[in-house]
Amino acid sequence: MKNITAVAGRDTFINCRVIGYPYYSIKWYKDSLLLPDNHRQVVFENGTLKLMDVQKGMDEGEYLCSVLIQPQLSISQSVHVTVKVPPLIQPFEFPPASIGQLLYIPCVVSSGDMPIHITWRKDGHVILSGSGVTIESKEFMSSLQISSVSLKHNGNYTCIASNDAATVSRERQLIVRVPPRFVVQPNNQDGIYGKAGVLNCSVDGYPPPKVMWKHAKGSGNPQQYHPIPLTGRIQILPNSSLLIRHVLEEDIGYYLCQASNGVGTDISKSMFLTVKIPAMITSHPNTTIAIKGQTKELNCTARGERPIIIRWEKGDTVIDPDRNMRYAITTKDNGDEVISTLKLKPADRGDSVFFSCHAINSYGEDRGLIQLTVQEPPDPPELEIREVKARSMNLRWTQRFDGNSIITGFDIEYKNKSDSWDFKQSTRNISPTINQANIVDLHPASVYSIRMYSFNKIGRSEPSKELTISTEEAAPDGPPMDVTLQPITSQSIQVTWKAPKKELQNGVIRGYQIGYRENSPGSNGQYSIVEMKATGDSEVYTLDNLKKFAQYGVVVQAFNRAGTGPSSSEINATTLEDVPSQPPENVRAISITSDVAVISWSEPPRSTLNGVLKGYRVIFWSLYMDGEWGEMQNITTTRERVELRGMEKFTNYSVQVLAYTQAGDGVRSSVLYIQTKEDIPGPPAGIKAVPSSASSVVVSWLPPAKPNGIIRKYTIFCSSPGSGQPAPSEYETSPDQLFYRIAHLNRGQQYLLWVAAVTSAGRGNISEKVTIEPAGKAPAKIISFGGTVTTPWMKDVRLPCNSVGEPVPAIKWTKDSEDSAIPVTVDGHRLIQANGTLVLRSVKAEDSGYYTCTATNTWGFDTIIINLLVQVPPDQPRLTVSKTSASSITLAWIPGDNGGSSIRGFVLQYSVDNSEEWKDVFISSSERSFKLESLKCGTWYKVKLAAKNSVGAGRISEIIEAKTHGREPSFSKDQHLFTHINSTHARLNLQGWSSGGCPITAIVLEYRPKGNWVWQSLRTNSSSEVFLTELREATWYELRMKACNSAGCGNETTQFATLDYDGSTIPPIKSAQGEGDDVKKLFTIACPVILATLGVALLFIIRKKRKEKRLKRLRDAKSLAEMLISKNNRSFDTPVKGPPQGPRLHIDIPRVQLLIEDKEGIKQLGDDKATIPVTDTEFSQAVNPQSFCTGVSLHHPALIQNTGPLIDMSDIRPGTNPVSRKSVKSAHSTRNRYSSQWTLTKCQASTPARTLTSDWRTVGSQHGITVTESDSYSASLSQDTDKGRNSMVSTESASSTYEELARAYEHAKLEEQLQHAKFEITECFISDSSSDQMTTGTTDNADSMTSMSTPSEPGICRFTASPPKPQDSERGKGVAVPIPHRASKSDYCNLPLYVKSEAFFRKPDAHEPCPVVPPREASIRNLARAYHAQARHMTLEPGAKPLGLPPPASAATTLPQRTLPMPGPAGPAPAPAASAAPAPPVAAEPPVAAAAAEARVPTHSKVGGSRDSLLEMSTSGVGRCQKQGAGAYSKSYTLV
């Protein structure tokens, strides 16, 4: 433990810290004595020792801390405590000191450990020897010596002693005494009477001297001074001066200032005060009265030191008698005073003011105020018309000047304006406390003049300003006459009436209020009010939107500007009957037997019958297993139950019930489904029996036409009439097996065979009996049956053709065309199974037709014919608007083709014109019109309609627009807007607002003072009267009104002015109100003019620059066109066996097709038109004469069932050329609307293919003009996408031929850039929507390009392809490629849609031209024969040759088309090639690759395009098959 030091007299703590546990106790010892041993020692539990008030002799020494850690073991440590004693200063004091004395003060330390250090401080600062102060220090004392005490030695002195123990101090104060002395001595001075005076005297000393003032009156030698009593008027200031607040004349005399502080002798000094008198007004009248026109004198008396000047003032103006002769001033002395008189000759109203007389001398001035009141008769009151009614008016007046006399009364006089005042009427002696009055018993619509007088004790005023007023109209006193009601419809009643009697109209009848209420039980009995303007003596109004078949009470009231007159007597009428608005309730259906069902229901709610219930109608129809509906039937009854008999057995029925009134059928109930019970089945629909061997026969049959239940099994009966067996043999088969082989029969013996079906109800009727005899020879026989097969599109269909015979027959399927039968090829779309069944996958409309199955073997053949009917979604209806009203639109339509399946219903969609939120309405299939109700008044609506059949929803009709009756409100100029205006209020008559046929929902008024920027708003739903309050008087206001209804808002602006305070009007606002307004108006007018001028100039500059750029392009394009024509001037009149002799440049511009051609090199090829596209602008004659271009046509059927057809070719978009549209309508084929054609064109190896064209054509316009609808895509370099985009062809319509040439030239430059470039076809957008636009990519070239965006519709197809290089042909070995079904001469152009890959079709006859692709008007059979096949796939081994392929050749099938340059993404998509030639790109990520390889179609793809009208041109050309060089190739893709 460390030694510690303690300070004597203080407490000390000694800690004994023990580390470890446990321990038992801690004890302290000093000199072997256990502590504590006295009251100053304390030992705490934690081992700490406390020593209180430490004493040096007793507490200093060694201390031992002992810790017991075990019962017999302890440890200890010692610590030495040293005690230090702090110093102790003996008390000392400063004796009283005076200036100049000697001073000695000792500071002695009486105890403390040495060494001790002693220092002195004065006021906290260390004292250093010098300046008369000496400090002497010894071992335990120090002395302070001052040789000459002065004031600077005043202060607190501190002696500080310190040693190692502590520092202590003792402080005392030294005070030095000083005798008094004058700082400022008193001197003689003047005092001004009535004002403050200060007698200066200032002394100092210590202690501070006490000052006393004494006064001796009189101006002679002072005899005796007396102390001055200190009052509120006389005070001694802090600096010892004497303050006299108001000097009086008695204050004259001697004053003595005496000071003492007990040090030395007292001091004193005297002075003399003289008092001067300033000018003072001693007498004047405060108030006085004068009569106007009489003389009046005013007197004023003054005194003070002379000379005294007296001046008169009127108000703040000095009166000068020399200038104003009405005033005269005289002055005279009267002893010590001066009297001045002001005379007024005579007194005037302007003298009723304060007059003042001013007395002035050298020592001051004084003023006396005199209030003069000049009395006279009062001024006439200012009269104001507060309110004018029909028979009374309210007046208010203000008495501006009462003549300085109390008003004693008023008189009012009024008369007809045309009369003189001699015939006046008066109201006299009106109390002066009243400021308004009502004049009654006036006549309505009359003009009055009115004036007033006021009185006081002096006399009567002049008459007031004469006012003219017109009394208002009064409300009519009579009701309309001859009110009649005539019901018109179930929701409207026509009201007719005549105007009230003329003498009771009390003004001009402005309109009428028609009140109507429903008088049926449960109604609230309150009237609904409608208003109409008056049109004449007889009026007609139709109440709409009433309840159906309800009684209404109607009253009519006339109104004019004043209000509404009495109503007519209530007349009742009932609206006409209407159809019930709700169906019968609780509809139930119960099947009783196989052909009887009971339908029951309850009556609809009475409130929804809308008439007298006449009965009920039950509508029911059957639902067949194939999805078709049976004929709708209905039964009428007055009961709430009906029994349906003669129903088809075990058949699903749909049942609806409706109630009807005299007006017609009401709403049908929800469809209720019921199934009749099972019964025994009918006979099988057909039976066949054929010998299959010498001892067996095969019997086949068709299911019963009416199974009447679920077929459980079939029973086959076989009997031999000559065998002697009475009972036939029976055989049973499952319901799924429709044939049976009966064996172990005798050869040459005849057998009778028949079949019966069995349901849970029992065995049904037997079929016809057929006779059969087993034979040794078994010719080919077909046991399947022909007939008609109906199926929805996009389903897989199985056409069975099971056959028997020895040897096994060969099966062949054909499909009938118009003039021949086309063999059915096996591909991905068609499959012939081993049992002869033809499977058609995802059938389409073009698959419909007659299919013939032929079975052949050595001994014969057999055939069956199956008629396949493919059902498709229905065609679009033709929708029209038949009628409109304020709240409804009635639509009518003619359904289109039902697609081979009965129409189930219609879906009507409608929305507000500026909204895309469509609402759906489902309509029954039997309806051909529909009324859209509860629509907004005066609003445009968009409506479209689609039909639904068992296949799905069909195409949507054209969107038509219709507007409900009504328009926005308008304000009639004939109506007076303001009915009353005063200085603070304006009353507006809003009945001038015409509703426009739609109820006004709100009227907003905004008004502001002219020149103010802030508008005040007031909103109201009232169409009668509105008050504008808290207006400024005599102010022009601007007023804006806006009335709104569902059709829109009408606006009206006007100006009005409030009246002046006296009821007078204010002048119009001048055109120029000031320089600021002129600048503001000039700025307001000039800014738009300057901005418009700058805009026009900027537009002119931009157009000029664009024009210059276009002209440059035009010159280049013209040169290009002339060069091309000169290069290609050879004609070709007939097809040749080589390359084309007269190629032409075929450049496409969106919406406008431009052909630069050698006009002699054209050939007509039947009714179809074809062109030979050339993809480069370099038509060098040095090119290999064998070079050519090939085209591959791709047809794309509609893809999925639930979306309907993807390409609609049955109509042209609304807005196109009407002649073209008409011709298209007359020529198109119904089924053609489900397919489109694409042509992919590629040229020689040195020129990679880069055009993909879409062609939808119809022929039928006059003079052989071909209406062509096609769309362009864009191509871009994969190495530089932006460059390609900047070179894209604009989609703007060209305005002139030269403009088209310029755009074509840009496209030609793009073709040059694309030469030898690797590119990718990236996106195609095809849609069936009539409003879709074909757009791709984006262009930044604002000069000649139009920014294009990607359509947002779902199902957009996207694919990528890269033309492989010839050297990459080895990379295509071993890939799956399409295989043709055959390879005859002209089959290349008729290949299945997905097989036309030119690399695999080498034709030996290179001169055989390909037939042109059939046009749109071709029959469905031609289309199906040409395009419905689908290819198989196989894998080519290296070096292998495709099975059945002729030598390499090519063919081109092209149409008038628009080339579609396509923008490509940056990422390449290399495609493998086949061994013989480059193959179609089938191995890649793009979805099209999978589709091309597997012939699958994604469910959300859409095919279509823009149907904008195109430039119609009569063109012709030839499509030829040409021999291709080794490096040429073409590709076909399935677009998905």
CSV table of N, CA and C in Angstrom, one decimal, residues 1071-1148:
chain,number,residue,atom,x,y,z
A,1071,SER,N,-61.8,54.2,-72.9
A,1071,SER,CA,-60.9,53.3,-73.6
A,1071,SER,C,-59.5,53.4,-73.1
A,1072,ALA,N,-59.0,54.6,-72.8
A,1072,ALA,CA,-57.7,54.8,-72.2
A,1072,ALA,C,-57.8,55.2,-70.8
A,1073,GLN,N,-57.3,54.4,-69.9
A,1073,GLN,CA,-57.4,54.7,-68.5
A,1073,GLN,C,-56.1,55.2,-67.9
A,1074,GLY,N,-55.1,55.3,-68.7
A,1074,GLY,CA,-53.9,55.8,-68.1
A,1074,GLY,C,-52.7,55.1,-68.9
A,1075,GLU,N,-51.6,55.7,-68.6
A,1075,GLU,CA,-50.4,55.2,-69.3
A,1075,GLU,C,-50.1,53.8,-69.0
A,1076,GLY,N,-50.3,53.4,-67.7
A,1076,GLY,CA,-50.0,52.0,-67.3
A,1076,GLY,C,-50.9,51.0,-68.0
A,1077,ASP,N,-52.2,51.4,-68.1
A,1077,ASP,CA,-53.2,50.5,-68.8
A,1077,ASP,C,-52.8,50.4,-70.3
A,1078,ASP,N,-52.4,51.5,-70.9
A,1078,ASP,CA,-52.0,51.4,-72.3
A,1078,ASP,C,-50.9,50.5,-72.5
A,1079,VAL,N,-49.9,50.6,-71.6
A,1079,VAL,CA,-48.7,49.7,-71.8
A,1079,VAL,C,-49.1,48.3,-71.6
A,1080,LYS,N,-50.0,48.0,-70.6
A,1080,LYS,CA,-50.4,46.6,-70.3
A,1080,LYS,C,-51.2,46.1,-71.5
A,1081,LYS,N,-52.1,46.9,-72.1
A,1081,LYS,CA,-52.9,46.5,-73.2
A,1081,LYS,C,-52.0,46.2,-74.4
A,1082,LEU,N,-51.1,47.2,-74.6
A,1082,LEU,CA,-50.2,47.0,-75.8
A,1082,LEU,C,-49.3,45.8,-75.6
A,1083,PHE,N,-48.9,45.5,-74.4
A,1083,PHE,CA,-48.1,44.3,-74.1
A,1083,PHE,C,-48.9,43.0,-74.4
A,1084,THR,N,-50.2,43.1,-73.9
A,1084,THR,CA,-51.0,41.9,-74.1
A,1084,THR,C,-51.3,41.6,-75.6
A,1085,ILE,N,-51.4,42.7,-76.4
A,1085,ILE,CA,-51.7,42.5,-77.8
A,1085,ILE,C,-50.4,42.1,-78.6
A,1086,ALA,N,-49.3,42.8,-78.2
A,1086,ALA,CA,-48.1,42.6,-79.0
A,1086,ALA,C,-47.4,41.3,-78.8
A,1087,CYS,N,-47.5,40.7,-77.6
A,1087,CYS,CA,-46.8,39.5,-77.3
A,1087,CYS,C,-47.3,38.3,-78.2
A,1088,PRO,N,-48.6,38.1,-78.3
A,1088,PRO,CA,-49.0,37.0,-79.2
A,1088,PRO,C,-48.7,37.3,-80.7
A,1089,VAL,N,-48.8,38.6,-81.1
A,1089,VAL,CA,-48.4,38.9,-82.5
A,1089,VAL,C,-47.0,38.6,-82.7
A,1090,ILE,N,-46.1,39.0,-81.8
A,1090,ILE,CA,-44.7,38.8,-82.0
A,1090,ILE,C,-44.4,37.3,-82.0
A,1091,LEU,N,-45.0,36.5,-81.0
A,1091,LEU,CA,-44.7,35.1,-81.0
A,1091,LEU,C,-45.2,34.4,-82.3
A,1092,ALA,N,-46.4,34.8,-82.7
A,1092,ALA,CA,-46.9,34.2,-84.0
A,1092,ALA,C,-46.0,34.5,-85.2
A,1093,THR,N,-45.5,35.8,-85.2
A,1093,THR,CA,-44.6,36.1,-86.3
A,1093,THR,C,-43.4,35.3,-86.3
A,1094,LEU,N,-42.8,35.2,-85.1
A,1094,LEU,CA,-41.6,34.4,-85.0
A,1094,LEU,C,-41.8,32.9,-85.4
A,1095,GLY,N,-43.0,32.4,-84.9
A,1095,GLY,CA,-43.3,31.0,-85.3
A,1095,GLY,C,-43.5,30.8,-86.8
A,1096,VAL,N,-44.2,31.8,-87.4
A,1096,VAL,CA,-44.3,31.6,-88.9
A,1096,VAL,C,-43.0,31.7,-89.6
A,1097,ALA,N,-42.1,32.6,-89.1
A,1097,ALA,CA,-40.8,32.8,-89.7
A,1097,ALA,C,-40.0,31.5,-89.6
A,1098,LEU,N,-40.0,30.9,-88.3
A,1098,LEU,CA,-39.3,29.7,-88.1
A,1098,LEU,C,-39.8,28.6,-88.9
A,1099,LEU,N,-41.1,28.5,-89.0
A,1099,LEU,CA,-41.7,27.4,-89.9
A,1099,LEU,C,-41.3,27.6,-91.3
A,1100,PHE,N,-41.3,28.8,-91.8
A,1100,PHE,CA,-40.9,29.1,-93.2
A,1100,PHE,C,-39.5,28.7,-93.4
A,1101,ILE,N,-38.6,29.0,-92.4
A,1101,ILE,CA,-37.2,28.6,-92.6
A,1101,ILE,C,-37.0,27.1,-92.6
A,1102,ILE,N,-37.7,26.4,-91.7
A,1102,ILE,CA,-37.6,24.9,-91.7
A,1102,ILE,C,-38.2,24.3,-93.0
A,1103,ARG,N,-39.3,24.8,-93.4
A,1103,ARG,CA,-39.9,24.3,-94.7
A,1103,ARG,C,-39.0,24.6,-95.9
A,1104,LYS,N,-38.3,25.7,-95.9
A,1104,LYS,CA,-37.4,26.1,-97.0
A,1104,LYS,C,-36.2,25.1,-97.0
A,1105,LYS,N,-35.7,24.8,-95.8
A,1105,LYS,CA,-34.5,23.9,-95.7
A,1105,LYS,C,-34.9,22.5,-96.1
A,1106,ARG,N,-36.1,22.1,-95.7
A,1106,ARG,CA,-36.6,20.8,-96.1
A,1106,ARG,C,-36.8,20.7,-97.6
A,1107,LYS,N,-37.3,21.8,-98.1
A,1107,LYS,CA,-37.6,21.8,-99.5
A,1107,LYS,C,-36.3,21.7,-100.3
A,1108,GLU,N,-35.3,22.4,-99.8
A,1108,GLU,CA,-34.0,22.3,-100.5
A,1108,GLU,C,-33.4,20.9,-100.5
A,1109,LYS,N,-33.5,20.3,-99.3
A,1109,LYS,CA,-33.1,18.9,-99.2
A,1109,LYS,C,-33.9,17.9,-100.1
A,1110,ARG,N,-35.2,18.2,-100.1
A,1110,ARG,CA,-36.0,17.3,-101.0
A,1110,ARG,C,-35.7,17.5,-102.5
A,1111,LEU,N,-35.4,18.7,-102.8
A,1111,LEU,CA,-35.1,19.0,-104.2
A,1111,LEU,C,-33.8,18.3,-104.6
A,1112,LYS,N,-32.8,18.3,-103.7
A,1112,LYS,CA,-31.6,17.6,-104.0
A,1112,LYS,C,-31.9,16.1,-104.2
A,1113,ARG,N,-32.7,15.5,-103.3
A,1113,ARG,CA,-33.0,14.1,-103.4
A,1113,ARG,C,-33.8,13.8,-104.7
A,1114,LEU,N,-34.6,14.8,-105.0
A,1114,LEU,CA,-35.4,14.6,-106.2
A,1114,LEU,C,-34.5,14.5,-107.5
A,1115,ARG,N,-33.6,15.4,-107.5
A,1115,ARG,CA,-32.7,15.4,-108.6
A,1115,ARG,C,-31.9,14.1,-108.7
A,1116,ASP,N,-31.4,13.7,-107.6
A,1116,ASP,CA,-30.7,12.4,-107.6
A,1116,ASP,C,-31.6,11.2,-108.0
A,1117,ALA,N,-32.9,11.3,-107.4
A,1117,ALA,CA,-33.8,10.2,-107.8
A,1117,ALA,C,-34.2,10.2,-109.2
A,1118,LYS,N,-34.3,11.4,-109.8
A,1118,LYS,CA,-34.7,11.5,-111.2
A,1118,LYS,C,-33.5,10.9,-112.1
A,1119,SER,N,-32.3,11.3,-111.7
A,1119,SER,CA,-31.2,10.7,-112.4
A,1119,SER,C,-31.1,9.2,-112.3
A,1120,LEU,N,-31.4,8.7,-111.1
A,1120,LEU,CA,-31.4,7.3,-110.9
A,1120,LEU,C,-32.4,6.6,-111.8
A,1121,ALA,N,-33.6,7.2,-111.8
A,1121,ALA,CA,-34.7,6.6,-112.5
A,1121,ALA,C,-34.4,6.6,-114.0
A,1122,GLU,N,-33.8,7.7,-114.6
A,1122,GLU,CA,-33.5,7.7,-116.0
A,1122,GLU,C,-32.4,6.7,-116.3
A,1123,MET,N,-31.4,6.5,-115.4
A,1123,MET,CA,-30.4,5.5,-115.6
A,1123,MET,C,-30.9,4.1,-115.6
A,1124,LEU,N,-31.8,3.8,-114.7
A,1124,LEU,CA,-32.4,2.5,-114.6
A,1124,LEU,C,-33.2,2.2,-115.9
A,1125,ILE,N,-34.0,3.2,-116.3
A,1125,ILE,CA,-34.8,2.9,-117.5
A,1125,ILE,C,-33.9,2.7,-118.7
A,1126,SER,N,-32.9,3.5,-118.8
A,1126,SER,CA,-32.0,3.4,-120.0
A,1126,SER,C,-31.2,2.0,-119.9
A,1127,LYS,N,-30.9,1.5,-118.7
A,1127,LYS,CA,-30.3,0.2,-118.7
A,1127,LYS,C,-31.2,-0.9,-119.0
A,1128,ASN,N,-32.4,-0.8,-118.7
A,1128,ASN,CA,-33.4,-1.9,-118.8
A,1128,ASN,C,-34.4,-1.6,-119.9
A,1129,ASN,N,-34.0,-1.3,-121.1
A,1129,ASN,CA,-35.0,-0.9,-122.1
A,1129,ASN,C,-35.4,-2.0,-123.0
A,1130,ARG,N,-34.9,-3.2,-122.7
A,1130,ARG,CA,-35.3,-4.4,-123.6
A,1130,ARG,C,-36.7,-4.9,-123.1
A,1131,SER,N,-37.5,-5.2,-124.1
A,1131,SER,CA,-38.8,-5.6,-123.8
A,1131,SER,C,-38.9,-7.1,-123.8
A,1132,PHE,N,-39.9,-7.7,-123.1
A,1132,PHE,CA,-40.1,-9.1,-123.2
A,1132,PHE,C,-41.6,-9.3,-123.3
A,1133,ASP,N,-42.0,-9.8,-124.5
A,1133,ASP,CA,-43.4,-10.0,-124.8
A,1133,ASP,C,-43.9,-11.3,-124.4
A,1134,THR,N,-43.1,-12.4,-124.4
A,1134,THR,CA,-43.6,-13.7,-124.1
A,1134,THR,C,-42.6,-14.3,-123.0
A,1135,PRO,N,-43.1,-15.3,-122.3
A,1135,PRO,CA,-42.2,-15.9,-121.4
A,1135,PRO,C,-41.0,-16.5,-122.1
A,1136,VAL,N,-39.8,-16.4,-121.5
A,1136,VAL,CA,-38.6,-16.9,-122.2
A,1136,VAL,C,-38.0,-18.0,-121.3
A,1137,LYS,N,-37.1,-18.7,-121.8
A,1137,LYS,CA,-36.5,-19.9,-121.1
A,1137,LYS,C,-35.1,-19.5,-120.5
A,1138,GLY,N,-35.1,-18.3,-120.1
A,1138,GLY,CA,-33.8,-17.9,-119.5
A,1138,GLY,C,-34.1,-16.8,-118.5
A,1139,PRO,N,-33.1,-16.0,-118.2
A,1139,PRO,CA,-33.3,-14.9,-117.3
A,1139,PRO,C,-34.3,-13.8,-117.9
A,1140,PRO,N,-34.9,-13.1,-117.1
A,1140,PRO,CA,-35.8,-12.0,-117.6
A,1140,PRO,C,-35.1,-11.1,-118.5
A,1141,GLN,N,-35.8,-10.7,-119.6
A,1141,GLN,CA,-35.1,-9.8,-120.5
A,1141,GLN,C,-35.3,-8.3,-120.1
A,1142,GLY,N,-36.4,-8.0,-119.5
A,1142,GLY,CA,-36.7,-6.6,-119.1
A,1142,GLY,C,-36.9,-6.4,-117.7
A,1143,PRO,N,-36.0,-6.6,-116.8
A,1143,PRO,CA,-36.3,-6.4,-115.4
A,1143,PRO,C,-36.7,-4.9,-115.1
A,1144,ARG,N,-37.4,-4.8,-114.1
A,1144,ARG,CA,-37.7,-3.4,-113.7
A,1144,ARG,C,-37.4,-3.2,-112.2
A,1145,LEU,N,-37.3,-2.0,-111.8
A,1145,LEU,CA,-37.0,-1.7,-110.4
A,1145,LEU,C,-38.3,-1.6,-109.6
A,1146,HIS,N,-38.4,-2.4,-108.6
A,1146,HIS,CA,-39.7,-2.5,-107.8
A,1146,HIS,C,-39.3,-2.0,-106.4
A,1147,ILE,N,-39.6,-0.8,-106.2
A,1147,ILE,CA,-39.3,-0.2,-104.9
A,1147,ILE,C,-40.6,0.2,-104.2
A,1148,ASP,N,-40.7,-0.1,-103.0
A,1148,ASP,CA,-41.9,0.1,-102.2
A,1148,ASP,C,-41.8,1.2,-101.2
